[in-house]
PDB file of C-alpha atoms in Angstrom:
ATOM      1  CA  UNK A 299     158.748  88.701  67.724  1.00  0.00           C
ATOM      2  CA  UNK A 300     156.974  85.399  68.324  1.00  0.00           C
ATOM      3  CA  UNK A 301     157.339  82.733  65.648  1.00  0.00           C
ATOM      4  CA  UNK A 302     154.351  80.564  64.780  1.00  0.00           C
ATOM      5  CA  UNK A 303     155.019  77.235  63.108  1.00  0.00           C
ATOM      6  CA  UNK A 304     152.121  74.985  62.115  1.00  0.00           C
ATOM      7  CA  UNK A 305     149.877  76.704  64.627  1.00  0.00           C
ATOM      8  CA  UNK A 306     152.218  76.702  67.626  1.00  0.00           C
ATOM      9  CA  UNK A 307     154.529  79.326  69.075  1.00  0.00           C
ATOM     10  CA  UNK A 308     158.064  77.958  68.733  1.00  0.00           C
ATOM     11  CA  UNK A 309     161.613  79.065  69.403  1.00  0.00           C
ATOM     12  CA  UNK A 310     163.311  80.433  66.283  1.00  0.00           C
ATOM     13  CA  UNK A 311     166.289  78.205  65.501  1.00  0.00           C
ATOM     14  CA  UNK A 312     167.651  80.624  62.884  1.00  0.00           C
ATOM     15  CA  UNK A 313     169.849  83.598  63.742  1.00  0.00           C
ATOM     16  CA  UNK A 314     169.254  86.608  61.516  1.00  0.00           C
ATOM     17  CA  UNK A 315     172.639  87.935  60.413  1.00  0.00           C
ATOM     18  CA  UNK A 316     173.190  91.338  58.812  1.00  0.00           C
ATOM     19  CA  UNK A 317     175.343  91.631  55.703  1.00  0.00           C
ATOM     20  CA  UNK A 318     178.259  93.131  57.628  1.00  0.00           C
ATOM     21  CA  UNK A 319     178.171  90.723  60.605  1.00  0.00           C
ATOM     22  CA  UNK A 320     180.250  87.590  60.985  1.00  0.00           C
ATOM     23  CA  UNK A 321     178.382  84.304  60.636  1.00  0.00           C
ATOM     24  CA  UNK A 322     178.104  82.438  63.936  1.00  0.00           C
ATOM     25  CA  UNK A 323     179.877  79.088  63.740  1.00  0.00           C
ATOM     26  CA  UNK A 324     177.578  76.079  63.722  1.00  0.00           C
ATOM     27  CA  UNK A 325     174.340  78.074  63.996  1.00  0.00           C
ATOM     28  CA  UNK A 326     171.464  78.124  61.531  1.00  0.00           C
ATOM     29  CA  UNK A 327     171.557  81.516  59.811  1.00  0.00           C
ATOM     30  CA  UNK A 328     169.064  83.670  57.954  1.00  0.00           C
ATOM     31  CA  UNK A 329     170.783  86.114  55.599  1.00  0.00           C
ATOM     32  CA  UNK A 330     169.662  88.780  53.161  1.00  0.00           C
ATOM     33  CA  UNK A 331     169.569  88.162  49.433  1.00  0.00           C
ATOM     34  CA  UNK A 332     172.590  90.339  48.634  1.00  0.00           C
ATOM     35  CA  UNK A 333     174.810  88.452  51.059  1.00  0.00           C
ATOM     36  CA  UNK A 334     173.412  85.129  49.951  1.00  0.00           C
ATOM     37  CA  UNK A 335     174.178  85.754  46.279  1.00  0.00           C
ATOM     38  CA  UNK A 336     177.598  87.279  46.996  1.00  0.00           C
ATOM     39  CA  UNK A 337     178.709  84.458  49.315  1.00  0.00           C
ATOM     40  CA  UNK A 338     176.774  81.580  47.732  1.00  0.00           C
ATOM     41  CA  UNK A 339     179.766  79.222  47.484  1.00  0.00           C
ATOM     42  CA  UNK A 340     180.961  79.871  51.036  1.00  0.00           C
ATOM     43  CA  UNK A 341     177.425  79.442  52.390  1.00  0.00           C
ATOM     44  CA  UNK A 342     177.046  76.180  50.479  1.00  0.00           C
ATOM     45  CA  UNK A 343     180.089  74.816  52.326  1.00  0.00           C
ATOM     46  CA  UNK A 344     178.641  75.606  55.784  1.00  0.00           C
ATOM     47  CA  UNK A 345     177.830  72.673  58.034  1.00  0.00           C
ATOM     48  CA  UNK A 346     174.753  74.472  59.424  1.00  0.00           C
ATOM     49  CA  UNK A 347     171.430  75.315  57.739  1.00  0.00           C
ATOM     50  CA  UNK A 348     171.175  78.516  55.691  1.00  0.00           C
ATOM     51  CA  UNK A 349     168.019  80.505  55.028  1.00  0.00           C
ATOM     52  CA  UNK A 350     167.433  83.575  52.914  1.00  0.00           C
ATOM     53  CA  UNK A 351     165.205  86.631  53.237  1.00  0.00           C
ATOM     54  CA  UNK A 352     163.800  87.103  49.744  1.00  0.00           C
ATOM     55  CA  UNK A 353     162.515  90.620  48.947  1.00  0.00           C
ATOM     56  CA  UNK A 354     159.048  90.927  47.471  1.00  0.00           C
ATOM     57  CA  UNK A 355     160.229  93.193  44.642  1.00  0.00           C
ATOM     58  CA  UNK A 356     162.475  90.554  43.100  1.00  0.00           C
ATOM     59  CA  UNK A 357     161.227  87.774  40.765  1.00  0.00           C
ATOM     60  CA  UNK A 358     160.885  84.529  42.678  1.00  0.00           C
ATOM     61  CA  UNK A 359     162.157  82.518  39.677  1.00  0.00           C
ATOM     62  CA  UNK A 360     165.668  83.836  40.445  1.00  0.00           C
ATOM     63  CA  UNK A 361     165.794  81.642  43.544  1.00  0.00           C
ATOM     64  CA  UNK A 362     165.204  78.391  41.629  1.00  0.00           C
ATOM     65  CA  UNK A 363     168.899  77.493  41.073  1.00  0.00           C
ATOM     66  CA  UNK A 364     169.589  77.907  44.803  1.00  0.00           C
ATOM     67  CA  UNK A 365     166.689  75.934  46.312  1.00  0.00           C
ATOM     68  CA  UNK A 366     168.830  72.864  46.954  1.00  0.00           C
ATOM     69  CA  UNK A 367     171.146  74.706  49.341  1.00  0.00           C
ATOM     70  CA  UNK A 368     168.430  76.464  51.357  1.00  0.00           C
ATOM     71  CA  UNK A 369     166.824  75.289  54.580  1.00  0.00           C
ATOM     72  CA  UNK A 370     164.387  78.205  54.928  1.00  0.00           C
ATOM     73  CA  UNK A 371     162.931  80.941  52.737  1.00  0.00           C
ATOM     74  CA  UNK A 372     161.524  84.052  54.413  1.00  0.00           C
ATOM     75  CA  UNK A 373     159.273  86.295  52.329  1.00  0.00           C
ATOM     76  CA  UNK A 374     158.839  89.905  53.340  1.00  0.00           C
ATOM     77  CA  UNK A 375     155.622  91.867  53.884  1.00  0.00           C
ATOM     78  CA  UNK A 376     156.923  95.470  54.146  1.00  0.00           C
ATOM     79  CA  UNK A 377     153.352  96.727  54.569  1.00  0.00           C
ATOM     80  CA  UNK A 378     150.083  94.983  55.365  1.00  0.00           C
ATOM     81  CA  UNK A 379     148.770  96.379  52.062  1.00  0.00           C
ATOM     82  CA  UNK A 380     151.546  94.789  49.998  1.00  0.00           C
ATOM     83  CA  UNK A 381     150.530  91.269  48.984  1.00  0.00           C
ATOM     84  CA  UNK A 382     153.297  90.317  46.564  1.00  0.00           C
ATOM     85  CA  UNK A 383     154.690  87.756  49.019  1.00  0.00           C
ATOM     86  CA  UNK A 384     151.417  85.787  48.755  1.00  0.00           C
ATOM     87  CA  UNK A 385     152.063  85.317  45.040  1.00  0.00           C
ATOM     88  CA  UNK A 386     155.699  84.463  45.680  1.00  0.00           C
ATOM     89  CA  UNK A 387     154.651  81.816  48.215  1.00  0.00           C
ATOM     90  CA  UNK A 388     152.255  80.138  45.804  1.00  0.00           C
ATOM     91  CA  UNK A 389     154.827  80.215  43.009  1.00  0.00           C
ATOM     92  CA  UNK A 390     157.434  78.658  45.298  1.00  0.00           C
ATOM     93  CA  UNK A 391     155.080  75.872  46.339  1.00  0.00           C
ATOM     94  CA  UNK A 392     153.244  75.210  43.072  1.00  0.00           C
ATOM     95  CA  UNK A 393     155.715  75.970  40.283  1.00  0.00           C
ATOM     96  CA  UNK A 394     159.104  75.573  41.899  1.00  0.00           C
ATOM     97  CA  UNK A 395     158.096  72.669  44.163  1.00  0.00           C
ATOM     98  CA  UNK A 396     159.571  74.116  47.378  1.00  0.00           C
ATOM     99  CA  UNK A 397     158.825  71.690  50.205  1.00  0.00           C
ATOM    100  CA  UNK A 398     160.889  73.354  52.930  1.00  0.00           C
ATOM    101  CA  UNK A 399     159.835  75.907  55.526  1.00  0.00           C
ATOM    102  CA  UNK A 400     158.372  79.119  54.172  1.00  0.00           C
ATOM    103  CA  UNK A 401     158.261  82.032  56.614  1.00  0.00           C
ATOM    104  CA  UNK A 402     156.244  85.267  56.487  1.00  0.00           C
ATOM    105  CA  UNK A 403     158.136  88.214  58.013  1.00  0.00           C
ATOM    106  CA  UNK A 404     157.623  91.950  58.280  1.00  0.00           C
ATOM    107  CA  UNK A 405     154.317  93.684  58.831  1.00  0.00           C
ATOM    108  CA  UNK A 406     152.312  90.514  59.483  1.00  0.00           C
ATOM    109  CA  UNK A 407     148.889  90.976  61.081  1.00  0.00           C
ATOM    110  CA  UNK A 408     146.401  88.548  62.627  1.00  0.00           C
ATOM    111  CA  UNK A 409     143.831  89.190  59.879  1.00  0.00           C
ATOM    112  CA  UNK A 410     146.287  87.810  57.312  1.00  0.00           C
ATOM    113  CA  UNK A 411     147.114  84.511  59.044  1.00  0.00           C
ATOM    114  CA  UNK A 412     144.475  82.446  57.220  1.00  0.00           C
ATOM    115  CA  UNK A 413     145.464  83.684  53.762  1.00  0.00           C
ATOM    116  CA  UNK A 414     149.136  83.179  54.602  1.00  0.00           C
ATOM    117  CA  UNK A 415     148.475  79.605  55.631  1.00  0.00           C
ATOM    118  CA  UNK A 416     146.403  78.963  52.504  1.00  0.00           C
ATOM    119  CA  UNK A 417     149.140  80.506  50.313  1.00  0.00           C
ATOM    120  CA  UNK A 418     151.752  78.060  51.562  1.00  0.00           C
ATOM    121  CA  UNK A 419     153.387  79.687  54.579  1.00  0.00           C
ATOM    122  CA  UNK A 420     154.059  77.296  57.444  1.00  0.00           C
ATOM    123  CA  UNK A 421     155.930  79.802  59.621  1.00  0.00           C
ATOM    124  CA  UNK A 422     154.686  83.268  60.519  1.00  0.00           C
ATOM    125  CA  UNK A 423     156.645  85.859  62.444  1.00  0.00           C
ATOM    126  CA  UNK A 424     153.840  87.654  64.279  1.00  0.00           C
ATOM    127  CA  UNK A 425     154.168  91.298  65.245  1.00  0.00           C
ATOM    128  CA  UNK A 426     152.487  90.857  68.643  1.00  0.00           C
ATOM    129  CA  UNK A 427     152.429  88.052  71.185  1.00  0.00           C
ATOM    130  CA  UNK A 428     148.628  88.376  71.402  1.00  0.00           C
ATOM    131  CA  UNK A 429     148.342  87.812  67.650  1.00  0.00           C
ATOM    132  CA  UNK A 430     150.437  84.669  67.885  1.00  0.00           C
ATOM    133  CA  UNK A 431     148.285  83.370  70.720  1.00  0.00           C
ATOM    134  CA  UNK A 432     145.154  83.956  68.577  1.00  0.00           C
ATOM    135  CA  UNK A 433     146.516  81.997  65.575  1.00  0.00           C
ATOM    136  CA  UNK A 434     144.167  79.022  65.927  1.00  0.00           C
ATOM    137  CA  UNK A 435     141.089  81.242  66.123  1.00  0.00           C
ATOM    138  CA  UNK A 436     142.242  83.363  63.189  1.00  0.00           C
ATOM    139  CA  UNK A 437     142.882  80.386  60.901  1.00  0.00           C
ATOM    140  CA  UNK A 438     139.661  78.531  61.723  1.00  0.00           C
ATOM    141  CA  UNK A 439     137.279  81.474  61.497  1.00  0.00           C
ATOM    142  CA  UNK A 440     136.146  80.415  58.007  1.00  0.00           C
ATOM    143  CA  UNK A 441     135.397  76.876  56.920  1.00  0.00           C
ATOM    144  CA  UNK A 442     134.208  77.296  53.318  1.00  0.00           C
ATOM    145  CA  UNK A 443     136.415  78.587  50.508  1.00  0.00           C
ATOM    146  CA  UNK A 444     135.628  79.509  46.923  1.00  0.00           C
ATOM    147  CA  UNK A 445     139.239  79.791  45.817  1.00  0.00           C
ATOM    148  CA  UNK A 446     141.592  76.841  45.463  1.00  0.00           C
ATOM    149  CA  UNK A 447     144.854  77.210  47.373  1.00  0.00           C
ATOM    150  CA  UNK A 448     148.003  75.329  48.328  1.00  0.00           C
ATOM    151  CA  UNK A 449     146.505  73.930  51.528  1.00  0.00           C
ATOM    152  CA  UNK A 450     144.519  70.692  51.673  1.00  0.00           C
ATOM    153  CA  UNK A 451     141.099  72.298  52.156  1.00  0.00           C
ATOM    154  CA  UNK A 452     138.865  71.663  49.119  1.00  0.00           C
ATOM    155  CA  UNK A 453     137.087  74.548  47.429  1.00  0.00           C
ATOM    156  CA  UNK A 454     133.300  74.788  47.657  1.00  0.00           C
ATOM    157  CA  UNK A 455     132.949  73.637  44.048  1.00  0.00           C
ATOM    158  CA  UNK A 456     134.929  70.438  44.730  1.00  0.00           C
ATOM    159  CA  UNK A 457     132.867  69.819  47.859  1.00  0.00           C
ATOM    160  CA  UNK A 458     129.590  70.234  45.974  1.00  0.00           C
ATOM    161  CA  UNK A 459     130.713  67.971  43.157  1.00  0.00           C
ATOM    162  CA  UNK A 460     131.984  65.436  45.673  1.00  0.00           C
ATOM    163  CA  UNK A 461     135.352  65.381  43.943  1.00  0.00           C
ATOM    164  CA  UNK A 462     138.083  65.736  46.475  1.00  0.00           C
ATOM    165  CA  UNK A 463     141.001  63.984  44.869  1.00  0.00           C
ATOM    166  CA  UNK A 464     144.014  63.363  47.125  1.00  0.00           C
ATOM    167  CA  UNK A 465     147.115  65.158  45.873  1.00  0.00           C
ATOM    168  CA  UNK A 466     145.156  67.442  43.532  1.00  0.00           C
ATOM    169  CA  UNK A 467     144.439  71.051  44.411  1.00  0.00           C
ATOM    170  CA  UNK A 468     140.801  71.989  44.340  1.00  0.00           C
TER     171      UNK A 468
END
């Protein structure tokens, strides 16, 4: 699956490793939550970056004590109708202060790219190559927003009031 990062198709530097597979030496790894919690101390000692796939049915607050040892958080969209990962992304960015890469994985469709970007995702694992190639068009289709979000685009209310304050969400 193609990986989109900040609007460009990039090579994925993380190797997804199943719970029963050996960790490749020196490679950046992306592991499931069960393995991550079971092997937290051993993973902390690794010399290579570690990322975690966080399920959307688990409270995002549980990840807070581990944020310092993570290099990537991947949030899962098991179905295009399941939007819990949007809420998790905003909570990670706004309440927990996560500054690192946040990846959307699973059933990710072109129509969702703009909302994913506005919710705080900076990496998207697209289902189809054609969707990845259409990222720029999909994220610039709309230019006016009523809702405030984690991105830097001001809401319509802030624009009308002429109050776009740097560093403050609109």
